[in-house]
mmCIF file of C-alpha atoms and ligand atoms in Angstrom:
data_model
loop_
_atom_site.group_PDB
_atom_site.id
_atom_site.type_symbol
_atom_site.label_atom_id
_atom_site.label_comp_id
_atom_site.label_asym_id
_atom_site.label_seq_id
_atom_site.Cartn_x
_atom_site.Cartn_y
_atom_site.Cartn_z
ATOM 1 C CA UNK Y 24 127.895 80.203 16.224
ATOM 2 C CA UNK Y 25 130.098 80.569 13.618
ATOM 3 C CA UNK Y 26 133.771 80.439 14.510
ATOM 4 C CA UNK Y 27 135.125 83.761 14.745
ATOM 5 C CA UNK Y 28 138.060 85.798 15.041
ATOM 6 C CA UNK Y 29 139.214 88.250 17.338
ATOM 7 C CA UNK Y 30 141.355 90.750 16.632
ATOM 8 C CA UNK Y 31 142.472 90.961 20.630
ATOM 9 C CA UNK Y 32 143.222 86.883 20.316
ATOM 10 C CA UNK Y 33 146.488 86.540 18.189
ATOM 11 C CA UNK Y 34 148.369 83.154 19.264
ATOM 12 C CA UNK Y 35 151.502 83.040 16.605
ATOM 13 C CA UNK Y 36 151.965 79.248 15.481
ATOM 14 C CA UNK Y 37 156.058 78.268 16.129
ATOM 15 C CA UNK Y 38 158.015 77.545 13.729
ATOM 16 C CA UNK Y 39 157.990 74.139 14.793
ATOM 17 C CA UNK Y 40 153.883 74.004 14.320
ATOM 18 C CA UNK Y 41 154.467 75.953 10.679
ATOM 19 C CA UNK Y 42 156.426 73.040 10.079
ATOM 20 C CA UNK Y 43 153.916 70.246 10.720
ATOM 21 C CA UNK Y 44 151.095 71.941 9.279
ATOM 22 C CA UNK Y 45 152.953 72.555 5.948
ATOM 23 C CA UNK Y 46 153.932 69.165 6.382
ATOM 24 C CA UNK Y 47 150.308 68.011 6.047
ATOM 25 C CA UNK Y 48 148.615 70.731 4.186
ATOM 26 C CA UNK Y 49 149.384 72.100 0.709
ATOM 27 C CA UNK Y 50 151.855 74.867 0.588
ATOM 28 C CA UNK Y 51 152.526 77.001 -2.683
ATOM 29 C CA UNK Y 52 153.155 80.380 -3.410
ATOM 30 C CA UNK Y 53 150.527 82.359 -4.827
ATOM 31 C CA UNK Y 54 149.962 85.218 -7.959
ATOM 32 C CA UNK Y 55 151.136 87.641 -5.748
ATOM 33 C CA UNK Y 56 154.371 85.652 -4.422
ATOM 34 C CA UNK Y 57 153.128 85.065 -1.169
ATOM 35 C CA UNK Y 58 153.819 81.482 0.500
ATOM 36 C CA UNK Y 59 150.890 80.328 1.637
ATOM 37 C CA UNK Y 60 149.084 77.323 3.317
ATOM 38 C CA UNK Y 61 145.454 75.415 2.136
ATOM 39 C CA UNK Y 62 143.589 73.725 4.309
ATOM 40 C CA UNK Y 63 140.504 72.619 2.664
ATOM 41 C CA UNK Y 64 139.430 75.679 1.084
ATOM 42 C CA UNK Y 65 140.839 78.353 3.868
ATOM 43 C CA UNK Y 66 144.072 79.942 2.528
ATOM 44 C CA UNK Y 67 146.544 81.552 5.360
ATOM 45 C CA UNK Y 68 149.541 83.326 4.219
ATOM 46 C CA UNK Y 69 152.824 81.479 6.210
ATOM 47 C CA UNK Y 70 154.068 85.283 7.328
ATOM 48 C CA UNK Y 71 150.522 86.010 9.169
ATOM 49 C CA UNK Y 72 150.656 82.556 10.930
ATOM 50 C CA UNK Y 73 154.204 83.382 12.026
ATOM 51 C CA UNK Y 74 152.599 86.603 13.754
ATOM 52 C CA UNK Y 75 149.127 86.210 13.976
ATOM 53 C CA UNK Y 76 148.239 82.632 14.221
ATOM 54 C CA UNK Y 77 144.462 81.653 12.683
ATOM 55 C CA UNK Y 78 143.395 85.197 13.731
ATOM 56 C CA UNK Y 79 142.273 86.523 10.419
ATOM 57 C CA UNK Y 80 142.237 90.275 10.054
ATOM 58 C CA UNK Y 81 138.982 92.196 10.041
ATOM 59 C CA UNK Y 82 137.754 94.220 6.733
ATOM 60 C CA UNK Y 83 139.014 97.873 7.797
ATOM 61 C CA UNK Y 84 135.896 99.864 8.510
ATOM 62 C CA UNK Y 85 133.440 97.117 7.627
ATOM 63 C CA UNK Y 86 134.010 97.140 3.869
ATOM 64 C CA UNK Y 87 134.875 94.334 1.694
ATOM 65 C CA UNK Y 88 136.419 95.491 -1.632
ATOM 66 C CA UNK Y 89 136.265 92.673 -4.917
ATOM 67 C CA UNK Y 90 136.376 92.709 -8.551
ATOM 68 C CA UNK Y 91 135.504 89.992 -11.078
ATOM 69 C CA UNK Y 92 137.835 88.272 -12.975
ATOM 70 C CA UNK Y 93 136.768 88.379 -16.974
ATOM 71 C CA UNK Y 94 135.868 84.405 -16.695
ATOM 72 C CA UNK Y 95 132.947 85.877 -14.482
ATOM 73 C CA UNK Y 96 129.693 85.919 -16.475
ATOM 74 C CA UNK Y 97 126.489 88.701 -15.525
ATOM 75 C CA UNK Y 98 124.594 85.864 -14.166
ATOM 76 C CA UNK Y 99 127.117 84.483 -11.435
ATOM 77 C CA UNK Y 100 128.195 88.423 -10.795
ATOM 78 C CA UNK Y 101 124.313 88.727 -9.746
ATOM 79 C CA UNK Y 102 124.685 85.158 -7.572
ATOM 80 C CA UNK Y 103 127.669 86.625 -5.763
ATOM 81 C CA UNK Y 104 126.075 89.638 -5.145
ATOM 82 C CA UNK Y 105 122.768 88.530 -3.548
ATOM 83 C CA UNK Y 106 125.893 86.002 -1.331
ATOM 84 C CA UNK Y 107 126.983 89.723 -0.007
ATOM 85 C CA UNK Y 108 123.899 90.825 0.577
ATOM 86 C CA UNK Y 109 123.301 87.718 3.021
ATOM 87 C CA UNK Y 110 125.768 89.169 4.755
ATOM 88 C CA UNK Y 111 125.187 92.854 5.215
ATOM 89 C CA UNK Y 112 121.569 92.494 5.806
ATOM 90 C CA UNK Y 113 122.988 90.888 9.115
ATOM 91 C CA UNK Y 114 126.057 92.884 10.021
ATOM 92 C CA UNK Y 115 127.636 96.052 9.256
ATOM 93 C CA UNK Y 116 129.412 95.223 6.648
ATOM 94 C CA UNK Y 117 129.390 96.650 2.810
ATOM 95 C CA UNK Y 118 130.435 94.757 -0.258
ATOM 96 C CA UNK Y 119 131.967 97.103 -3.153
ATOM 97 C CA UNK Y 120 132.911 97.134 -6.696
ATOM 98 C CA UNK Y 121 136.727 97.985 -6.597
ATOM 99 C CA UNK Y 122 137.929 101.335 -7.942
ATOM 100 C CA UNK Y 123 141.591 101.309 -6.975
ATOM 101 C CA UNK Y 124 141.507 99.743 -3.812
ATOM 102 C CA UNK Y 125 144.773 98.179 -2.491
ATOM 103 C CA UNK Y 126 143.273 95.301 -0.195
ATOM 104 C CA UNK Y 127 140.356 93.324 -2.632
ATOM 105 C CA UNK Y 128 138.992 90.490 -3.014
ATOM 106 C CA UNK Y 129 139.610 89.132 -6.874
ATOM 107 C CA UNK Y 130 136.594 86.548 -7.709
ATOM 108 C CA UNK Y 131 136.914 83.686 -10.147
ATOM 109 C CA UNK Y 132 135.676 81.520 -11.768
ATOM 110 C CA UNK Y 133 137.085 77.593 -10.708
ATOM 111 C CA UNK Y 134 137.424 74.048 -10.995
ATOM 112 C CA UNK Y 135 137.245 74.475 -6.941
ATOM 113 C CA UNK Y 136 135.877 76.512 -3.565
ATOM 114 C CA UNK Y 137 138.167 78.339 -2.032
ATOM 115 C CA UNK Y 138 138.970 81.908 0.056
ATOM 116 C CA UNK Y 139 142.016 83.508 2.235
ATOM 117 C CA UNK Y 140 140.591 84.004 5.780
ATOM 118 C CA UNK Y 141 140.143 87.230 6.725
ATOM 119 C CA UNK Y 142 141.714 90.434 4.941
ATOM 120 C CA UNK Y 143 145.653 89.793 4.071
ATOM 121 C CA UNK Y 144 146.420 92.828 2.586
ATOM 122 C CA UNK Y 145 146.905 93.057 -1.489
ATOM 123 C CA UNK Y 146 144.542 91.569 -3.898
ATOM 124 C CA UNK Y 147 143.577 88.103 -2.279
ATOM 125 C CA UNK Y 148 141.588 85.266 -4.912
ATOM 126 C CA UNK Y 149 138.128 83.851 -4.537
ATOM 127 C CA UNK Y 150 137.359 80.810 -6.296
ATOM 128 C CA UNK Y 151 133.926 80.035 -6.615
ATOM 129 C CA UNK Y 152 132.678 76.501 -8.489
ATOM 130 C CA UNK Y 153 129.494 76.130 -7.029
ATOM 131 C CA UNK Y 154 127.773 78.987 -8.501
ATOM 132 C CA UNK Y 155 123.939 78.319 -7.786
ATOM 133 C CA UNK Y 156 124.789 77.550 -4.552
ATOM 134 C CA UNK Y 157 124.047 80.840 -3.096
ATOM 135 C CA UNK Y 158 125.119 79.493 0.802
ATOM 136 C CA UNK Y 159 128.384 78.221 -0.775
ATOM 137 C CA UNK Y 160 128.970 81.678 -2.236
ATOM 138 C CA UNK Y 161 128.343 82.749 1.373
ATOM 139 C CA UNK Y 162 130.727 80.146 3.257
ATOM 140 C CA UNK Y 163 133.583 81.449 1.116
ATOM 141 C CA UNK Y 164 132.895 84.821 2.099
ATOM 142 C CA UNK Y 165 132.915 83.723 5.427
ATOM 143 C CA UNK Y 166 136.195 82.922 5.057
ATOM 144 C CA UNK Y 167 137.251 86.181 3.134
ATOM 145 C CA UNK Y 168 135.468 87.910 6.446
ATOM 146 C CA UNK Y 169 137.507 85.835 8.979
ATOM 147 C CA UNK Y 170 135.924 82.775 10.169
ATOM 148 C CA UNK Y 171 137.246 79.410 10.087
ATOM 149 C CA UNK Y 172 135.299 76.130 10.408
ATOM 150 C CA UNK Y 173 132.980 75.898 12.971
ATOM 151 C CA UNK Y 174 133.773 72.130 13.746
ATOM 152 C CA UNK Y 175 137.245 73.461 14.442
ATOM 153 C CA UNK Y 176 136.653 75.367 17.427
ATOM 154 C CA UNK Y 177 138.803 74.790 20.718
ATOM 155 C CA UNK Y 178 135.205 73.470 22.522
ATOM 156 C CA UNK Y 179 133.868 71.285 19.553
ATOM 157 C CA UNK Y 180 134.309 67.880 21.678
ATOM 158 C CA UNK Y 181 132.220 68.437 23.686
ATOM 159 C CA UNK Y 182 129.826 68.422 20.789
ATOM 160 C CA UNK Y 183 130.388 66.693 17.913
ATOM 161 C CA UNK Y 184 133.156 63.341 17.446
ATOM 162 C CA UNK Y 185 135.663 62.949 15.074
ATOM 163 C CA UNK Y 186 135.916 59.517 13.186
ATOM 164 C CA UNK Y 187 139.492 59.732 12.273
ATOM 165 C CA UNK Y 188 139.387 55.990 11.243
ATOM 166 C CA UNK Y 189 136.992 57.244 7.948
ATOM 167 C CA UNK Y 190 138.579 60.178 7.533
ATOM 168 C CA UNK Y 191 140.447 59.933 3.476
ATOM 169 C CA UNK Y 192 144.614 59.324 4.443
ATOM 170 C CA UNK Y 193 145.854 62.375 4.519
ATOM 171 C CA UNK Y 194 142.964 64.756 4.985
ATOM 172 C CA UNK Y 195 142.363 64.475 8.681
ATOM 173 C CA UNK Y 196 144.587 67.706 9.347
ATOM 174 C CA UNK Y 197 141.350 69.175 8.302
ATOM 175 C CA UNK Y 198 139.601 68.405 11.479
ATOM 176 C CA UNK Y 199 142.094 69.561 13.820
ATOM 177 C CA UNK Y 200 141.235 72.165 16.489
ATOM 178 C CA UNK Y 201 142.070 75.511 15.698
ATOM 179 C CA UNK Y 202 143.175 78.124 18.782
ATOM 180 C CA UNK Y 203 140.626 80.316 17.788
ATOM 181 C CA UNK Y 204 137.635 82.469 20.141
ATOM 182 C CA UNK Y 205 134.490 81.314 20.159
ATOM 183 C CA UNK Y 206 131.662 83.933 20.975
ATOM 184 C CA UNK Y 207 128.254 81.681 21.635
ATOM 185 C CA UNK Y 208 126.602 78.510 21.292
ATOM 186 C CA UNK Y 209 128.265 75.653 18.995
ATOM 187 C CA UNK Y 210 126.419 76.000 15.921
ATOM 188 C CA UNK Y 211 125.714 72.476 14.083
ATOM 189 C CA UNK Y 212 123.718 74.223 11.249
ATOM 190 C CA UNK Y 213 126.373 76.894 10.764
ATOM 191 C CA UNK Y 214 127.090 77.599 6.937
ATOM 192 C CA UNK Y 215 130.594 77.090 7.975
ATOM 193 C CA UNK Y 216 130.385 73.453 9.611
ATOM 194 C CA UNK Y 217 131.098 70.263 7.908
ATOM 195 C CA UNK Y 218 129.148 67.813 6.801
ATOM 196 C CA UNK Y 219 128.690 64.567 8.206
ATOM 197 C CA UNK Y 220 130.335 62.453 5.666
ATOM 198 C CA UNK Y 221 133.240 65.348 4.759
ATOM 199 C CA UNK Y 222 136.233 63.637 3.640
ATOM 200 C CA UNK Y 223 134.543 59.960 4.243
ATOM 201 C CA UNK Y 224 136.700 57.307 2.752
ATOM 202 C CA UNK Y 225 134.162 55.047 2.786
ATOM 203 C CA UNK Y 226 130.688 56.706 3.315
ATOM 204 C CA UNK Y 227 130.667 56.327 7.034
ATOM 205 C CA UNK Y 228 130.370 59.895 9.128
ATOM 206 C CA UNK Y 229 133.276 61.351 10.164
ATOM 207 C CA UNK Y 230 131.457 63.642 12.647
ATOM 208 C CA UNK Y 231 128.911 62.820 14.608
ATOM 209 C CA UNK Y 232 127.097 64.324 17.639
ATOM 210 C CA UNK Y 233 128.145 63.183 20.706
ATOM 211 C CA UNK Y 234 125.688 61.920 23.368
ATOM 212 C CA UNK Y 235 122.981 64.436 23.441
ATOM 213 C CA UNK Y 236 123.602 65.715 20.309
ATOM 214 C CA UNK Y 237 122.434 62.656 17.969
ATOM 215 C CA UNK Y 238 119.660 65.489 16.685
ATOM 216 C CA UNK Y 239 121.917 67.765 15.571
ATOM 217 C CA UNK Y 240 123.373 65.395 13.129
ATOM 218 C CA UNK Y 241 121.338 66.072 9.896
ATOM 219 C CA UNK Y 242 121.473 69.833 10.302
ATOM 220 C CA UNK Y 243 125.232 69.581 10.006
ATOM 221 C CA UNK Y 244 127.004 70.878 6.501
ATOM 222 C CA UNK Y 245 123.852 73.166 5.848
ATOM 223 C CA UNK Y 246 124.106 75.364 2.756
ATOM 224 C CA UNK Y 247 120.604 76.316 2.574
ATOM 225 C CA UNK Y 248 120.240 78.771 4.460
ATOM 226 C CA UNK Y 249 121.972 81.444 6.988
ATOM 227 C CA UNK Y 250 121.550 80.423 10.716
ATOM 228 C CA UNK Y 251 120.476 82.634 13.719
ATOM 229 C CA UNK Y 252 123.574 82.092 15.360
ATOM 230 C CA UNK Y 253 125.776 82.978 11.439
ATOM 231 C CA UNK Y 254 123.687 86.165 11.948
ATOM 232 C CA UNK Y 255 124.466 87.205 15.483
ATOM 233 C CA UNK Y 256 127.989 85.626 15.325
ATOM 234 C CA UNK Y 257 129.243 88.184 12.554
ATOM 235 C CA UNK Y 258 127.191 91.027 14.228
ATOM 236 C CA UNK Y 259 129.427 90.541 17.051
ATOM 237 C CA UNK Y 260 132.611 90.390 14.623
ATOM 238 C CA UNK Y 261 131.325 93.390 12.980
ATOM 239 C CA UNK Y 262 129.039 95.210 14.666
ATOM 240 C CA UNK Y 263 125.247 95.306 13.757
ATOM 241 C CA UNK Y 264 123.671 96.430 10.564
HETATM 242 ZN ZN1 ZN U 14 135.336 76.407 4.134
#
């Protein structure tokens, strides 16, 4: 299952862990002055991991708020639409046009993927590059919903292995456990796992099943299609549809 957030599980990071992990992951401020942190493409604002740790904030009510930025054409508006509606045909969850909405999700058009986990209050950007992906579309909004990567959760070794040894210099931060609750199963299809070759250096897996697991392998860094377990998992977050 996907790796999700509760609201009762807040575990602030120290200073001292802020430290390292804007040591190792990029740190900027973004268009609304906020410093933040990127890992991959998760964006956590510094203040919330001061207070609340990983723990992204649920969507108040269910309801995800967005508006298009200009550079989004009619046909990718449609793409991201039918990415929502992978979503709220399995939870209780609504996607909506802003009006004047405070808290909204503002999606663009990018060179890149990437999404601020959970709600942080304010507009918060979207970048989407892989437009015909609709599963990508649907990872990111993962993200905007709360959920981190599922390869990061606190149980993963005793699932998959980490290769650090082909991991690109400087990336492996990416793999790192995150203290985040877990809710079922370990989900190796999840549309929020890595692939098996994420971040290779030299086109040798970075993750692979461990003993037992050596099946699971291929399924891992699916974007095809939405997973039993990505179903259920954000019915639990958010109730059921
Ligand atoms: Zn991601």
């Amino acid at each position: 299952m996907a790796n999700f957030f509760d609201e009762t599980l807040v575990s602030p990071l120290s200073r001292c862990e802020l430290d390292e992990l804007s040591a190792v992951a990029h740190s900027f401020t973004d268009d609304e002055g906020r410093e933040v942190v990127q890992l991959d493409d998760m964006i956590f604002v510094v203040d919330e991991l001061s207070t609340r740790g990983f723990s992204g904030r649920k969507w108040t009510n269910g309801k995800l708020y967005y508006a298009f930025s200009s550079n989004v054409d009619q046909t990718n508006r449609t793409r991201f639409r039918a990415a929502c509606a992978e979503w709220s045909n399995v939870a209780d969850l609504e996607f909506i046009e802003r009006t004047n909405q405070q808290n909204y999700v503002y999606v663009k058009s990018a060179s890149t993927n990437s999404s601020y986990c959970g709600m942080i209050g304010g507009p918060q950007r979207m970048n989407i590059y892989n437009w015909r992906w609709k599963f990508i579309i649907a990872h990111e909004l993962g993200h905007a919903l709360g959920l981190a990567h599922e390869q990061c959760r606190n149980d993963r070794d005793s699932f998959v292995e980490i290769n650090e040894a082909n991991i690109i210099d400087g990336k492996e931060h990416n793999f790192d456990i995150r203290n985040t609750r877990t809710y079922s199963a370990y989900d190796f299809a999840s549309i929020m796992h890595y692939g098996r070759k994420a971040f290779s250096k030299n086109n040798l897996p970075t993750i692979e099943g461990r003993p037992g697991y050596e099946d699971q392998e291929p399924y891992m860094g699916n974007r095809r299609y939405m997973t039993a377990l990505d179903a259920a998992g954000m019915a639990s977050h958010y109730g059921a549809p």
